Amino acid sequence: MKLSRLAAVLALAAFLFLYLTIGDSSARALYDAPQIGPGVRKPTQTGPYVDVGVHNVGKIGLTVVNAGHFGTGFLAALPGEAPSCDYPYPGQQDYLFAGSFWIGAVVGRDTLVSVGADGWFFTREMWPDPGDLPPPAGGAIVRRSISNPEDNEAISEQDFIAVYTDTVTNTGLTGTDPRDGRAHQPLNIEVSQRSYAWSYAYAEDFVLFDYSIKNIGRRTLEKVYMGIYVDGDVRTKGSQEGFDDDICGFKDTSVSMFGCGFVDTANIAWIADNDGRQSENNPCPFTSTSLTALTGSRVVRTPSDSLKYSFNWWISNGTPSLDFGPRKAGTQEDPFRDFGGFLGTPEGDKNKYYIMRHEEFDYDQLFCAKDNTADGWLTRPALGSDFANGYDTRYLFSFGPFNIDPGEVLPISFAYIAAENFHTDCNAFRQLFDPYDPQAYYDYLDFEDLSKNSVWASWIYDNPGYDTDEDGYKGKYWVCGYDSQFIIDTIITDSGTAKWSIYNDTIIDSSWVYTVADTFWYEGDGVPDFRGASPPPAPSLWVVDTSGDTLRSRVLPYVTEFDQGELRVRWNGFRSETEKDVFSNKVDFEGYRVWYSYTPSATGFSIMASYDIEDFTRYTWNPGRGLWEIKDTPFGIDSLKALYGEGFDPLIHDRDHPFYYYDIDADTTFVYYFITQDWNQSNLRDTMAIHKIWPDEPPPSTTDLDSARIHYPEQLTDDGLFFKHYEYEFVIRNLLPSQLHYVAVTAFDYGSPSSGLESLETPPQKNYIAEYPQHSAADIEQEGLNVIVYPNPYRSDGQYREFGFEGRDYIDNDGNLVFQEGFPPDRTRSIHFINLPHKCTIRIFSIDGDLVRKIDHDVPEGYPQSSHERWDLITRNTQAVVSGIYYYSVESDLGNQIGKLVIIM
């Protein structure tokens, strides 16, 4: 263990000793959290109510806390499996110890700083209110989601809203200033923290934080600076090594995804593992648990556009020679700085404020063994080659100054971003890294995904080209010109004294004018949007029996005469096919997919069927840029025929056989080629595939249901709830009746090909039904259906476990999920009885008439297993059965039934 972490452990132990011995029961109970569900929730009598939310809808799993920090590193106790920052989520790669929010200001003649956590002395100076109610009554996190159609205030798929202040002065909670020994001095601020996450492909790699900082004191906060502090400790979960080989830096620009030589402003502070391996002892190549990604912070909104920024990184350690951070020459004698002989860790309010306000951008950690004195830095440290190689590093990204008057509220927004493929070659570090000349290794590192995710985070915060406040300003844009011409204007003047004239009565003016150009919006209008493209709403989904009865409130599956289960899945896609995307303001519906699974987890679903509109993506040759471009949304086949003639066939015009089209109006020949958008599986009459219930029903005359019920009732389903035009069905056949089957129907769009946005689809695990393909007990009793037993014969070599027919999770008679995976094989065998009355007795006899087992089946009618029972092939004497012929009887108020079954062991 390195001294840095040992010092941290000793500091934590000292803090916890003080924390647990101050006699404050609420403080002692603060982290005594009993559960991890949507969050840790522990009410206290008088102390703060610490709550967490886990962002886990996307590829990044991030825990946020209602106490000014995120990640789990600053929580003294956290039961459960809350991720600090897992990427991809769920996984074993942990990219964050913890991060926190810092704010400092001049108040009167004093310099004060409040931190969610300082990362070294375990100072905690921001706390929520007591009580388990949401603000303003209590401190609990408020949770919202756009997935809830009744939640009109939600911004994302996972909103967490927390409110906390820096006004707690109990040293048992806040600690003391390590430099001057005084108790915490509040700035008197209230922080409203909102964090947002999405599952969509373009937004699944980041979480957006939006803060409102309110001065709740009586004095103006002057020269305010704010900062985002991050301690990475990149390693695999549960490992005690790997935290001490991190590298970090700052990426100010990146190549724009629009091309044309454009450069995006990135401004991302980042941290990563030095080589993608847990330690140098891990062999190559990379594996699925290698640490090949990175994370970063990008500020997307500040209270002013004219602020100063600072980026600082340091290594915290109890030994002065190991406690290091880059410093400009001359700053070590600065009268406002007192690091106590250390160059790295800023201890206490004065030093924290100094480092935030000093407007210094540190060189990247990889370069700290290089001689940087020519750029004004101190002489490289003696251990520079060790530091450049990776260490226990943390960074602070800060900005200011501004003032906050009493009662004033100022905003700040930032994105915490993860990105993949930072490391792509397991041997690159060994082959390329030279601490005294690290440029070759730096050039190998891949920031492309980080830059792309950073741009998308800024676009969701403020949609480019969208006039949010309708004042006529849509933001900033680039123009990429491909062709131009020189124009000369001759202007006749009234006087012969024009100073620019070649002659006395004329002015000659010239200019270059682009004749072919594209416009690319790269920044919004400055008004936050916090919205992005979304998939079409999932369709309304239910199951009906094979008689076709419309049963939207119940599920009635079916067993065929061959004892095979069927599920007839039906849905109505009115909302899916008519609602506009909030980002593009267009109806971008493309099709549906039917998914199937044995479990409700996202990874368990696989596609069974798909339908999509017959449409095509058109690529246009851009001679100015020398490449093919997508400039339009997909074209339906009817649209293409209207443009290019009734006999036009887009499939014959691929990239090798383009279509040349002369446009008379533009006097230009355009060159195109076409590809199908998705698979163009558009036959809706095939009853073995996704099909329409009423394939000849035209679109409705009105989309208002109330009006249709009055004027066009024939266009509605029999129950009057939906339009017939949008009714679809898919029948899933040959199912095992005893198995719980999960079926999902999703809607997807065509994305935005011109901007590189992939097709978006509603997640299958968010719109599924779970059912056994069995008759209901009511139907069995009404129709007198015979009991069915299977598998019959039962064979020990039947591989039922391998095929998932036994030994899996199953639903018991009370509808509870029972897990069997840990049981030995002889305790997970199953023979199933279906078509049972909801109350009956099953008896199993040997061929000699001896009672082998008695099973009392008594399940309330309508429960999931009311018509199903299983026998585990264990006798009443708790022994495994042997091979033989057995008889069974089923006795109920409806009568008795006798049958035979065979077991071959």
mmCIF file of N, CA and C in Angstrom, residues 725-816:
data_model
loop_
_atom_site.group_PDB
_atom_site.id
_atom_site.type_symbol
_atom_site.label_atom_id
_atom_site.label_comp_id
_atom_site.label_asym_id
_atom_site.label_seq_id
_atom_site.Cartn_x
_atom_site.Cartn_y
_atom_site.Cartn_z
ATOM 1 N N HIS A 725 -56.675 1.092 -37.336
ATOM 2 C CA HIS A 725 -55.542 1.202 -38.256
ATOM 3 C C HIS A 725 -54.219 0.843 -37.591
ATOM 4 N N TYR A 726 -54.122 1.033 -36.287
ATOM 5 C CA TYR A 726 -52.854 0.850 -35.587
ATOM 6 C C TYR A 726 -52.787 -0.452 -34.789
ATOM 7 N N GLU A 727 -53.719 -1.388 -35.068
ATOM 8 C CA GLU A 727 -53.759 -2.655 -34.319
ATOM 9 C C GLU A 727 -52.871 -3.711 -35.001
ATOM 10 N N TYR A 728 -51.954 -4.292 -34.201
ATOM 11 C CA TYR A 728 -51.026 -5.302 -34.706
ATOM 12 C C TYR A 728 -51.086 -6.548 -33.823
ATOM 13 N N GLU A 729 -50.536 -7.644 -34.372
ATOM 14 C CA GLU A 729 -50.551 -8.898 -33.632
ATOM 15 C C GLU A 729 -49.374 -9.766 -34.053
ATOM 16 N N PHE A 730 -48.903 -10.569 -33.093
ATOM 17 C CA PHE A 730 -47.891 -11.576 -33.389
ATOM 18 C C PHE A 730 -48.148 -12.770 -32.477
ATOM 19 N N VAL A 731 -48.170 -13.963 -33.051
ATOM 20 C CA VAL A 731 -48.450 -15.182 -32.296
ATOM 21 C C VAL A 731 -47.140 -15.932 -32.078
ATOM 22 N N ILE A 732 -46.857 -16.228 -30.818
ATOM 23 C CA ILE A 732 -45.664 -16.999 -30.457
ATOM 24 C C ILE A 732 -46.112 -18.420 -30.172
ATOM 25 N N ARG A 733 -45.572 -19.361 -30.900
ATOM 26 C CA ARG A 733 -46.036 -20.746 -30.860
ATOM 27 C C ARG A 733 -44.981 -21.668 -30.255
ATOM 28 N N ASN A 734 -45.432 -22.900 -29.974
ATOM 29 C CA ASN A 734 -44.548 -23.979 -29.520
ATOM 30 C C ASN A 734 -43.831 -23.627 -28.217
ATOM 31 N N LEU A 735 -44.572 -23.112 -27.267
ATOM 32 C CA LEU A 735 -44.014 -22.733 -25.978
ATOM 33 C C LEU A 735 -44.292 -23.807 -24.928
ATOM 34 N N LEU A 736 -43.375 -23.924 -23.982
ATOM 35 C CA LEU A 736 -43.581 -24.828 -22.864
ATOM 36 C C LEU A 736 -44.559 -24.192 -21.890
ATOM 37 N N PRO A 737 -45.689 -24.824 -21.612
ATOM 38 C CA PRO A 737 -46.705 -24.171 -20.778
ATOM 39 C C PRO A 737 -46.253 -23.870 -19.352
ATOM 40 N N SER A 738 -45.312 -24.650 -18.817
ATOM 41 C CA SER A 738 -44.904 -24.438 -17.425
ATOM 42 C C SER A 738 -43.887 -23.323 -17.271
ATOM 43 N N GLN A 739 -43.334 -22.832 -18.353
ATOM 44 C CA GLN A 739 -42.288 -21.820 -18.301
ATOM 45 C C GLN A 739 -42.895 -20.419 -18.373
ATOM 46 N N LEU A 740 -42.390 -19.531 -17.517
ATOM 47 C CA LEU A 740 -42.803 -18.137 -17.586
ATOM 48 C C LEU A 740 -42.079 -17.474 -18.750
ATOM 49 N N HIS A 741 -42.841 -16.900 -19.669
ATOM 50 C CA HIS A 741 -42.275 -16.305 -20.887
ATOM 51 C C HIS A 741 -42.437 -14.782 -20.835
ATOM 52 N N TYR A 742 -41.369 -14.082 -21.179
ATOM 53 C CA TYR A 742 -41.376 -12.622 -21.211
ATOM 54 C C TYR A 742 -41.376 -12.176 -22.674
ATOM 55 N N VAL A 743 -42.349 -11.364 -23.034
ATOM 56 C CA VAL A 743 -42.469 -10.884 -24.414
ATOM 57 C C VAL A 743 -42.548 -9.362 -24.385
ATOM 58 N N ALA A 744 -41.724 -8.729 -25.176
ATOM 59 C CA ALA A 744 -41.705 -7.269 -25.253
ATOM 60 C C ALA A 744 -41.950 -6.830 -26.687
ATOM 61 N N VAL A 745 -42.594 -5.683 -26.835
ATOM 62 C CA VAL A 745 -42.755 -5.057 -28.151
ATOM 63 C C VAL A 745 -42.173 -3.654 -28.058
ATOM 64 N N THR A 746 -41.250 -3.344 -28.928
ATOM 65 C CA THR A 746 -40.607 -2.037 -28.928
ATOM 66 C C THR A 746 -40.911 -1.301 -30.223
ATOM 67 N N ALA A 747 -40.825 0.008 -30.148
ATOM 68 C CA ALA A 747 -40.933 0.858 -31.338
ATOM 69 C C ALA A 747 -39.580 1.514 -31.575
ATOM 70 N N PHE A 748 -39.200 1.679 -32.829
ATOM 71 C CA PHE A 748 -37.928 2.331 -33.130
ATOM 72 C C PHE A 748 -38.111 3.337 -34.255
ATOM 73 N N ASP A 749 -37.190 4.301 -34.301
ATOM 74 C CA ASP A 749 -37.250 5.329 -35.340
ATOM 75 C C ASP A 749 -36.100 5.140 -36.320
ATOM 76 N N TYR A 750 -35.985 6.053 -37.266
ATOM 77 C CA TYR A 750 -34.910 5.940 -38.253
ATOM 78 C C TYR A 750 -33.688 6.766 -37.876
ATOM 79 N N GLY A 751 -33.699 7.342 -36.664
ATOM 80 C CA GLY A 751 -32.556 8.125 -36.232
ATOM 81 C C GLY A 751 -32.448 9.432 -36.987
ATOM 82 N N SER A 752 -31.231 9.932 -37.058
ATOM 83 C CA SER A 752 -30.964 11.141 -37.840
ATOM 84 C C SER A 752 -29.712 10.877 -38.663
ATOM 85 N N PRO A 753 -29.870 10.225 -39.803
ATOM 86 C CA PRO A 753 -28.694 9.824 -40.589
ATOM 87 C C PRO A 753 -27.762 10.981 -40.928
ATOM 88 N N SER A 754 -28.318 12.149 -41.170
ATOM 89 C CA SER A 754 -27.473 13.263 -41.583
ATOM 90 C C SER A 754 -26.533 13.726 -40.478
ATOM 91 N N SER A 755 -26.918 13.533 -39.214
ATOM 92 C CA SER A 755 -26.064 13.940 -38.104
ATOM 93 C C SER A 755 -25.374 12.763 -37.441
ATOM 94 N N GLY A 756 -25.516 11.577 -38.008
ATOM 95 C CA GLY A 756 -24.856 10.413 -37.449
ATOM 96 C C GLY A 756 -25.564 9.795 -36.263
ATOM 97 N N LEU A 757 -26.802 10.232 -35.984
ATOM 98 C CA LEU A 757 -27.551 9.676 -34.853
ATOM 99 C C LEU A 757 -28.172 8.352 -35.258
ATOM 100 N N GLU A 758 -27.849 7.309 -34.511
ATOM 101 C CA GLU A 758 -28.365 5.990 -34.823
ATOM 102 C C GLU A 758 -29.855 5.891 -34.510
ATOM 103 N N SER A 759 -30.466 4.863 -35.075
ATOM 104 C CA SER A 759 -31.869 4.594 -34.775
ATOM 105 C C SER A 759 -32.047 4.373 -33.285
ATOM 106 N N LEU A 760 -33.112 4.931 -32.729
ATOM 107 C CA LEU A 760 -33.399 4.806 -31.299
ATOM 108 C C LEU A 760 -34.591 3.879 -31.110
ATOM 109 N N GLU A 761 -34.528 3.073 -30.059
ATOM 110 C CA GLU A 761 -35.550 2.072 -29.800
ATOM 111 C C GLU A 761 -35.884 2.055 -28.320
ATOM 112 N N THR A 762 -37.159 1.886 -27.997
ATOM 113 C CA THR A 762 -37.528 1.764 -26.596
ATOM 114 C C THR A 762 -36.939 0.463 -26.041
ATOM 115 N N PRO A 763 -36.356 0.479 -24.839
ATOM 116 C CA PRO A 763 -35.741 -0.741 -24.296
ATOM 117 C C PRO A 763 -36.785 -1.827 -24.079
ATOM 118 N N PRO A 764 -36.497 -3.081 -24.468
ATOM 119 C CA PRO A 764 -37.493 -4.149 -24.304
ATOM 120 C C PRO A 764 -37.881 -4.399 -22.861
ATOM 121 N N GLN A 765 -36.949 -4.209 -21.936
ATOM 122 C CA GLN A 765 -37.264 -4.490 -20.539
ATOM 123 C C GLN A 765 -38.212 -3.455 -19.931
ATOM 124 N N LYS A 766 -38.574 -2.424 -20.707
ATOM 125 C CA LYS A 766 -39.494 -1.409 -20.200
ATOM 126 C C LYS A 766 -40.907 -1.542 -20.753
ATOM 127 N N ASN A 767 -41.122 -2.525 -21.624
ATOM 128 C CA ASN A 767 -42.467 -2.683 -22.187
ATOM 129 C C ASN A 767 -42.711 -4.152 -22.505
ATOM 130 N N TYR A 768 -42.836 -4.958 -21.444
ATOM 131 C CA TYR A 768 -43.018 -6.387 -21.654
ATOM 132 C C TYR A 768 -44.191 -6.905 -20.842
ATOM 133 N N ILE A 769 -44.676 -8.083 -21.231
ATOM 134 C CA ILE A 769 -45.636 -8.831 -20.436
ATOM 135 C C ILE A 769 -44.978 -10.158 -20.085
ATOM 136 N N ALA A 770 -45.367 -10.729 -18.954
ATOM 137 C CA ALA A 770 -44.840 -12.016 -18.514
ATOM 138 C C ALA A 770 -46.025 -12.945 -18.270
ATOM 139 N N GLU A 771 -46.012 -14.100 -18.912
ATOM 140 C CA GLU A 771 -47.179 -14.982 -18.799
ATOM 141 C C GLU A 771 -46.795 -16.423 -19.092
ATOM 142 N N TYR A 772 -47.557 -17.319 -18.499
ATOM 143 C CA TYR A 772 -47.508 -18.735 -18.841
ATOM 144 C C TYR A 772 -48.527 -18.994 -19.944
ATOM 145 N N PRO A 773 -48.152 -19.720 -20.969
ATOM 146 C CA PRO A 773 -49.131 -20.058 -22.016
ATOM 147 C C PRO A 773 -50.019 -21.221 -21.556
ATOM 148 N N GLN A 774 -50.897 -20.899 -20.627
ATOM 149 C CA GLN A 774 -51.794 -21.909 -20.065
ATOM 150 C C GLN A 774 -53.224 -21.389 -20.087
ATOM 151 N N HIS A 775 -54.162 -22.327 -20.030
ATOM 152 C CA HIS A 775 -55.547 -21.931 -19.823
ATOM 153 C C HIS A 775 -55.715 -21.383 -18.415
ATOM 154 N N SER A 776 -56.653 -20.484 -18.255
ATOM 155 C CA SER A 776 -56.959 -20.015 -16.914
ATOM 156 C C SER A 776 -57.770 -21.068 -16.176
ATOM 157 N N ALA A 777 -57.682 -21.027 -14.842
ATOM 158 C CA ALA A 777 -58.444 -21.982 -14.042
ATOM 159 C C ALA A 777 -59.945 -21.834 -14.301
ATOM 160 N N ALA A 778 -60.415 -20.617 -14.562
ATOM 161 C CA ALA A 778 -61.840 -20.397 -14.816
ATOM 162 C C ALA A 778 -62.266 -21.105 -16.097
ATOM 163 N N ASP A 779 -61.460 -20.985 -17.161
ATOM 164 C CA ASP A 779 -61.793 -21.666 -18.408
ATOM 165 C C ASP A 779 -61.754 -23.182 -18.248
ATOM 166 N N ILE A 780 -60.793 -23.639 -17.481
ATOM 167 C CA ILE A 780 -60.682 -25.085 -17.248
ATOM 168 C C ILE A 780 -61.932 -25.611 -16.563
ATOM 169 N N GLU A 781 -62.378 -24.880 -15.558
ATOM 170 C CA GLU A 781 -63.549 -25.329 -14.800
ATOM 171 C C GLU A 781 -64.815 -25.192 -15.625
ATOM 172 N N GLN A 782 -64.899 -24.153 -16.447
ATOM 173 C CA GLN A 782 -66.107 -23.965 -17.247
ATOM 174 C C GLN A 782 -66.187 -24.970 -18.395
ATOM 175 N N GLU A 783 -65.045 -25.287 -19.013
ATOM 176 C CA GLU A 783 -65.047 -26.132 -20.202
ATOM 177 C C GLU A 783 -64.680 -27.583 -19.896
ATOM 178 N N GLY A 784 -64.327 -27.870 -18.635
ATOM 179 C CA GLY A 784 -63.990 -29.235 -18.272
ATOM 180 C C GLY A 784 -62.774 -29.770 -19.008
ATOM 181 N N LEU A 785 -61.727 -28.949 -19.122
ATOM 182 C CA LEU A 785 -60.540 -29.373 -19.855
ATOM 183 C C LEU A 785 -59.767 -30.432 -19.086
ATOM 184 N N ASN A 786 -59.151 -31.349 -19.803
ATOM 185 C CA ASN A 786 -58.398 -32.428 -19.184
ATOM 186 C C ASN A 786 -57.044 -31.947 -18.688
ATOM 187 N N VAL A 787 -56.593 -32.572 -17.608
ATOM 188 C CA VAL A 787 -55.261 -32.282 -17.073
ATOM 189 C C VAL A 787 -54.210 -32.791 -18.047
ATOM 190 N N ILE A 788 -53.145 -32.026 -18.191
ATOM 191 C CA ILE A 788 -52.020 -32.392 -19.057
ATOM 192 C C ILE A 788 -50.784 -32.531 -18.184
ATOM 193 N N VAL A 789 -50.013 -33.583 -18.406
ATOM 194 C CA VAL A 789 -48.773 -33.820 -17.670
ATOM 195 C C VAL A 789 -47.625 -33.883 -18.667
ATOM 196 N N TYR A 790 -46.517 -33.192 -18.358
ATOM 197 C CA TYR A 790 -45.348 -33.241 -19.235
ATOM 198 C C TYR A 790 -44.113 -32.886 -18.434
ATOM 199 N N PRO A 791 -42.909 -33.266 -18.837
ATOM 200 C CA PRO A 791 -42.677 -34.208 -19.939
ATOM 201 C C PRO A 791 -43.108 -35.620 -19.539
ATOM 202 N N ASN A 792 -43.666 -36.314 -20.470
ATOM 203 C CA ASN A 792 -44.179 -37.661 -20.193
ATOM 204 C C ASN A 792 -43.972 -38.503 -21.460
ATOM 205 N N PRO A 793 -42.992 -39.377 -21.467
ATOM 206 C CA PRO A 793 -42.205 -39.814 -20.316
ATOM 207 C C PRO A 793 -41.136 -38.791 -19.915
ATOM 208 N N TYR A 794 -40.732 -38.865 -18.649
ATOM 209 C CA TYR A 794 -39.641 -38.034 -18.141
ATOM 210 C C TYR A 794 -38.356 -38.844 -18.240
ATOM 211 N N ARG A 795 -37.343 -38.294 -18.859
ATOM 212 C CA ARG A 795 -36.062 -38.975 -19.012
ATOM 213 C C ARG A 795 -34.973 -38.192 -18.283
ATOM 214 N N SER A 796 -34.159 -38.870 -17.524
ATOM 215 C CA SER A 796 -33.078 -38.189 -16.809
ATOM 216 C C SER A 796 -32.038 -37.626 -17.763
ATOM 217 N N ASP A 797 -31.973 -38.188 -18.984
ATOM 218 C CA ASP A 797 -31.021 -37.687 -19.975
ATOM 219 C C ASP A 797 -31.693 -36.750 -20.983
ATOM 220 N N GLY A 798 -32.825 -36.199 -20.595
ATOM 221 C CA GLY A 798 -33.573 -35.339 -21.511
ATOM 222 C C GLY A 798 -33.034 -33.936 -21.639
ATOM 223 N N GLN A 799 -31.984 -33.583 -20.867
ATOM 224 C CA GLN A 799 -31.353 -32.248 -20.926
ATOM 225 C C GLN A 799 -32.356 -31.117 -20.692
ATOM 226 N N TYR A 800 -33.326 -31.385 -19.819
ATOM 227 C CA TYR A 800 -34.328 -30.358 -19.528
ATOM 228 C C TYR A 800 -33.683 -29.134 -18.880
ATOM 229 N N ARG A 801 -32.701 -29.370 -18.033
ATOM 230 C CA ARG A 801 -32.025 -28.255 -17.372
ATOM 231 C C ARG A 801 -31.248 -27.407 -18.372
ATOM 232 N N GLU A 802 -30.551 -28.079 -19.298
ATOM 233 C CA GLU A 802 -29.775 -27.338 -20.291
ATOM 234 C C GLU A 802 -30.659 -26.478 -21.182
ATOM 235 N N PHE A 803 -31.847 -26.971 -21.474
ATOM 236 C CA PHE A 803 -32.748 -26.216 -22.341
ATOM 237 C C PHE A 803 -33.634 -25.241 -21.564
ATOM 238 N N GLY A 804 -33.421 -25.152 -20.267
ATOM 239 C CA GLY A 804 -34.137 -24.150 -19.476
ATOM 240 C C GLY A 804 -35.512 -24.568 -19.030
ATOM 241 N N PHE A 805 -35.858 -25.862 -19.128
ATOM 242 C CA PHE A 805 -37.198 -26.284 -18.732
ATOM 243 C C PHE A 805 -37.275 -26.676 -17.265
ATOM 244 N N GLU A 806 -36.143 -26.782 -16.615
ATOM 245 C CA GLU A 806 -36.113 -27.004 -15.180
ATOM 246 C C GLU A 806 -34.802 -26.442 -14.663
ATOM 247 N N GLY A 807 -34.775 -26.222 -13.362
ATOM 248 C CA GLY A 807 -33.567 -25.658 -12.787
ATOM 249 C C GLY A 807 -33.422 -24.173 -12.990
ATOM 250 N N ARG A 808 -34.482 -23.500 -13.499
ATOM 251 C CA ARG A 808 -34.459 -22.053 -13.713
ATOM 252 C C ARG A 808 -35.316 -21.369 -12.661
ATOM 253 N N ASP A 809 -35.332 -20.045 -12.718
ATOM 254 C CA ASP A 809 -36.290 -19.323 -11.886
ATOM 255 C C ASP A 809 -37.699 -19.741 -12.289
ATOM 256 N N TYR A 810 -38.596 -19.812 -11.329
ATOM 257 C CA TYR A 810 -39.993 -20.055 -11.656
ATOM 258 C C TYR A 810 -40.861 -19.300 -10.671
ATOM 259 N N ILE A 811 -42.130 -19.155 -10.995
ATOM 260 C CA ILE A 811 -43.079 -18.451 -10.141
ATOM 261 C C ILE A 811 -43.825 -19.475 -9.299
ATOM 262 N N ASP A 812 -43.833 -19.262 -7.978
ATOM 263 C CA ASP A 812 -44.569 -20.198 -7.130
ATOM 264 C C ASP A 812 -46.054 -19.855 -7.142
ATOM 265 N N ASN A 813 -46.822 -20.585 -6.350
ATOM 266 C CA ASN A 813 -48.273 -20.426 -6.407
ATOM 267 C C ASN A 813 -48.742 -19.066 -5.930
ATOM 268 N N ASP A 814 -47.891 -18.347 -5.187
ATOM 269 C CA ASP A 814 -48.254 -17.010 -4.720
ATOM 270 C C ASP A 814 -47.749 -15.922 -5.642
ATOM 271 N N GLY A 815 -47.182 -16.318 -6.768
ATOM 272 C CA GLY A 815 -46.687 -15.328 -7.717
ATOM 273 C C GLY A 815 -45.312 -14.799 -7.381
ATOM 274 N N ASN A 816 -44.581 -15.475 -6.463
ATOM 275 C CA ASN A 816 -43.246 -15.032 -6.081
ATOM 276 C C ASN A 816 -42.192 -15.722 -6.923
#
